[in-house]
C-alpha positions as a Markdown table, in Angstrom:
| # | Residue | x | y | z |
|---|---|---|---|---|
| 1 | Unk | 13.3 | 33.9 | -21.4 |
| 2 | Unk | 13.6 | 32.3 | -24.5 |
| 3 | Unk | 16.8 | 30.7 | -23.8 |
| 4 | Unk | 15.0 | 28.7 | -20.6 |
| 5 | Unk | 12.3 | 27.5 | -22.8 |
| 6 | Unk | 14.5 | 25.9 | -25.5 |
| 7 | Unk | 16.5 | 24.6 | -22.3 |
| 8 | Unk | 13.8 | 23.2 | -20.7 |
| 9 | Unk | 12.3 | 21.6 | -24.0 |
| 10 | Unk | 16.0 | 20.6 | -24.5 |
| 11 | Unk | 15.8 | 19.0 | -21.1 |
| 12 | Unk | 13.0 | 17.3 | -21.5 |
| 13 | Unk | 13.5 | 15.9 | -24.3 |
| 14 | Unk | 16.6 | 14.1 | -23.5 |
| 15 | Unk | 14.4 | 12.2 | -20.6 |
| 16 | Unk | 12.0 | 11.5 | -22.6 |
| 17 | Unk | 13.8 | 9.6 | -25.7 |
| 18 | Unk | 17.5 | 9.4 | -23.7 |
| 19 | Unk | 16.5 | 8.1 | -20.4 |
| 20 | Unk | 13.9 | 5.7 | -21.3 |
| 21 | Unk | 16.4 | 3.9 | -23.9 |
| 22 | Unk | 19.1 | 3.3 | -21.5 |
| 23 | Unk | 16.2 | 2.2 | -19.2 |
| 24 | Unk | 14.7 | 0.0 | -21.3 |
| 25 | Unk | 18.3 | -1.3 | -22.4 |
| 26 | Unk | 19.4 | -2.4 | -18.5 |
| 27 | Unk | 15.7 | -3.3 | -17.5 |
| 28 | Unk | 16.0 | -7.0 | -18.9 |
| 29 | Unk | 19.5 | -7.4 | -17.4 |
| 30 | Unk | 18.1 | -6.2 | -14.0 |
| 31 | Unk | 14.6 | -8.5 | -14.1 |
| 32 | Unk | 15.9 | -11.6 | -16.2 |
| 33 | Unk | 19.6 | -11.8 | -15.3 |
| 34 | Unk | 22.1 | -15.1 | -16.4 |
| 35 | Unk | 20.8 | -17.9 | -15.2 |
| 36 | Unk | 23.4 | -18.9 | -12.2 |
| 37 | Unk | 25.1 | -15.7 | -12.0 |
| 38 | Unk | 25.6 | -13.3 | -9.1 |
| 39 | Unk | 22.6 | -11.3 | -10.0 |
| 40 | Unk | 20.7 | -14.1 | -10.6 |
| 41 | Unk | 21.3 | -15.4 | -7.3 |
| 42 | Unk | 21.0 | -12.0 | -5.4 |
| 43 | Unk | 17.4 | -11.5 | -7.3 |
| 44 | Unk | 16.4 | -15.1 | -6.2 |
| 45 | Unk | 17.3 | -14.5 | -2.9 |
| 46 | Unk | 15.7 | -10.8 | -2.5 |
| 47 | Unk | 12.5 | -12.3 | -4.0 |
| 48 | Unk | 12.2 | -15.2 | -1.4 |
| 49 | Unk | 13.1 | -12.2 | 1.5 |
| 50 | Unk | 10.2 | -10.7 | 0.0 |
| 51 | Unk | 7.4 | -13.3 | -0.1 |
| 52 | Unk | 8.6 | -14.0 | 3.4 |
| 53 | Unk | 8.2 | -10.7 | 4.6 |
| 54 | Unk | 4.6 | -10.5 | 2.7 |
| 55 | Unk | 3.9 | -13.4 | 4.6 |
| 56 | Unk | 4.8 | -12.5 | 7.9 |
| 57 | Unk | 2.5 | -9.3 | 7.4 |
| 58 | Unk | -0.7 | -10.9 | 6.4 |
| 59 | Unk | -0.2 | -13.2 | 9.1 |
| 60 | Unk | 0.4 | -10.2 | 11.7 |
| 61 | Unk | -2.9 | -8.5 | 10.0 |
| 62 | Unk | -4.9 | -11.2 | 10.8 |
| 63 | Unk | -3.7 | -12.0 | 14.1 |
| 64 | Unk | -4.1 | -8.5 | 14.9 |
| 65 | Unk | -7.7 | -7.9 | 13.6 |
| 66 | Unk | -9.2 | -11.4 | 13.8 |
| 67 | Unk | -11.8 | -11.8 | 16.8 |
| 68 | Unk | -12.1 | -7.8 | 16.3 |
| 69 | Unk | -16.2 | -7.3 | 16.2 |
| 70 | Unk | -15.9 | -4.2 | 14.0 |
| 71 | Unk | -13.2 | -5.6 | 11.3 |
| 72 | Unk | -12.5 | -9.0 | 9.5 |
| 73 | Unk | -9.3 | -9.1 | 7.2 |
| 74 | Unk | -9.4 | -11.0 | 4.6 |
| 75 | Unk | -6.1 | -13.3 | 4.5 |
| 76 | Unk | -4.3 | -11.9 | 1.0 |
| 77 | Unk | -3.6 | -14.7 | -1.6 |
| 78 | Unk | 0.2 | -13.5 | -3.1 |
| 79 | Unk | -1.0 | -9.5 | -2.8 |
| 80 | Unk | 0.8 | -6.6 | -1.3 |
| 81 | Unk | -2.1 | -5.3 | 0.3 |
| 82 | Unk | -5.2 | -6.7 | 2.5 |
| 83 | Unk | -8.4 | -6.5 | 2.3 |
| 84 | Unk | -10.4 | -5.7 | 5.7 |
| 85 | Unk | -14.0 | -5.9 | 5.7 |
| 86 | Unk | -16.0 | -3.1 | 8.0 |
| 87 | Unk | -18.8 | -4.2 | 10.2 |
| 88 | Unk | -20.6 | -1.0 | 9.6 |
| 89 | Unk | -23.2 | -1.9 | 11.8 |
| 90 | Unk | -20.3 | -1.1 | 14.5 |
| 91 | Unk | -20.5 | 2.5 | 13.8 |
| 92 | Unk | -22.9 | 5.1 | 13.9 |
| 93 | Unk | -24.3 | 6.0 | 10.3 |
| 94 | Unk | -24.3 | 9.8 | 10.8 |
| 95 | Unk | -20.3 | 9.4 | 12.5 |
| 96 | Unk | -19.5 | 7.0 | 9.3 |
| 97 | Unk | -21.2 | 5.8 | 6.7 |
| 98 | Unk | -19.0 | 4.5 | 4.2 |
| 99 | Unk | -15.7 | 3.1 | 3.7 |
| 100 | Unk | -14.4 | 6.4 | 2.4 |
| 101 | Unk | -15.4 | 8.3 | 5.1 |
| 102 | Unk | -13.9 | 5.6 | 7.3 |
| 103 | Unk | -10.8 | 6.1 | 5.6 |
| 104 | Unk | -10.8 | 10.1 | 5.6 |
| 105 | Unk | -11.6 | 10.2 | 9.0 |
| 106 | Unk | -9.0 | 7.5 | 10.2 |
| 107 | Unk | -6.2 | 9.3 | 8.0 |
| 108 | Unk | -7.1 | 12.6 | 9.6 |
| 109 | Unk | -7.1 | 11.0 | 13.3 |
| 110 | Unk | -5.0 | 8.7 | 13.1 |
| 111 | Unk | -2.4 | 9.4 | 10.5 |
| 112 | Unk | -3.2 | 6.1 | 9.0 |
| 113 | Unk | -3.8 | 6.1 | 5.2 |
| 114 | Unk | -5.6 | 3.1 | 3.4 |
| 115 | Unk | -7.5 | 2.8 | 0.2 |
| 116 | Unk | -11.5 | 2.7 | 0.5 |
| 117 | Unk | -12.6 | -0.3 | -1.0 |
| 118 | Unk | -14.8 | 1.7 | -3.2 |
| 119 | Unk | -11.4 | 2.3 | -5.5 |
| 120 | Unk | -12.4 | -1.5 | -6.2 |
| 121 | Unk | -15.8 | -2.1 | -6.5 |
| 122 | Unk | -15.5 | -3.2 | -2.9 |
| 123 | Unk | -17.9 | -1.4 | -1.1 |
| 124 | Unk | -17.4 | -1.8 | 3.1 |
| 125 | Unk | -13.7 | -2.9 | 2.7 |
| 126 | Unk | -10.3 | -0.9 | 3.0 |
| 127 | Unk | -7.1 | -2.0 | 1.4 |
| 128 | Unk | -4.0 | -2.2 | 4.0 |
| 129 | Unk | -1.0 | -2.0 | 2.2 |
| 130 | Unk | 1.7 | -4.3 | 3.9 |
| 131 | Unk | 5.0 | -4.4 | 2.3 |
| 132 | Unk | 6.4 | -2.1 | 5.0 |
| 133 | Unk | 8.4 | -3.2 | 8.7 |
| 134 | Unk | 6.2 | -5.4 | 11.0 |
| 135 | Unk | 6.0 | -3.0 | 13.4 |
| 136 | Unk | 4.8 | -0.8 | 11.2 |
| 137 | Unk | 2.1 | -3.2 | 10.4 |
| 138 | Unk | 1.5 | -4.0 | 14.2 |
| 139 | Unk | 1.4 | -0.4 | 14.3 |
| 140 | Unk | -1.1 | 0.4 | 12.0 |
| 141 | Unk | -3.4 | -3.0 | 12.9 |
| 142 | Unk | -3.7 | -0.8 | 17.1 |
| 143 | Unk | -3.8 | 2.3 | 15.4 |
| 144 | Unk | -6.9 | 1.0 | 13.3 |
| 145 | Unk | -8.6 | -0.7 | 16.2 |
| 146 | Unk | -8.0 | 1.8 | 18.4 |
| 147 | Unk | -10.3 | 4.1 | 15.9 |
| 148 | Unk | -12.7 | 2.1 | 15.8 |
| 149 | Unk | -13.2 | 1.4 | 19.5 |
| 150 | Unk | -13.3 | 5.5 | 19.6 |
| 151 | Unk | -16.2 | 5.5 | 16.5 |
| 152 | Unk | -18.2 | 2.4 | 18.2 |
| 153 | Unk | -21.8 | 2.7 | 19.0 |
């Protein structure tokens, strides 16, 4: 027993000081590479991709949700994530009351997971993260109004 302890602390040990120096060694090679080189180029290019694809999502989130009584997203500035405002006067009080029980529910029923806007002083708003596919986003942007057309008045 005593020999898995001193491996484990052995273990341990070595990510804690050993990992984290080679880490911190490559991280500015990987974030700030050579101006003009390969890397350089490649990071330039995966970070347009990016911004592109955040785009595209926002815009698909509010396409999908705008003119929908019971939700208005809030077009992102530059974020991963949207914001989308709750009409609560859509849904029955003693069915849901708040954004976090609007959340539990619609991750139990619909498998959908997003942040209650209470987690940021928010109250009435859930955060929709969007840096996955855009069908995923479509997805989520039916699965969401189709939860709410269930928990209508």
């Amino acid at each position: 027993m005593t020999s898995r302890k001193i491996f484990l602390f052995s273990w341990r040990h070595y990510f804690s000081s050993g990992a984290n120096s080679l880490i911190q060694g490559t991280l500015p090679r990987i974030l700030c590479p050579t101006p003009g080189s390969a890397d350089d180029v490649a990071l330039k290019s995966f970070n347009a991709r990016y911004v592109d694809v955040l785009r595209e999502n926002a815009q698909v989130i509010k396409t999908s949700l705008e003119g929908f009584s019971a939700l208005s997203p809030v077009e992102p500035q530059g974020a991963m994530y949207a914001m989308v405002g709750m009409n609560m006067d859509h849904f029955d009080p003693v069915d849901i009351s708040d954004d976090a029980i609007f959340a539990s529910k619609l991750l139990q029923e619909e498998n959908l997971f997003v942040l209650p806007g209470k987690c940021f002083n928010s109250d009435n708003y859930v955060r929709l993260v969007m840096c996955c596919p855009r069908e995923m986003i479509q997805d989520a942007c039916d699965r969401l109004k189709a939860f709410c057309s269930r928990h209508s008045r």
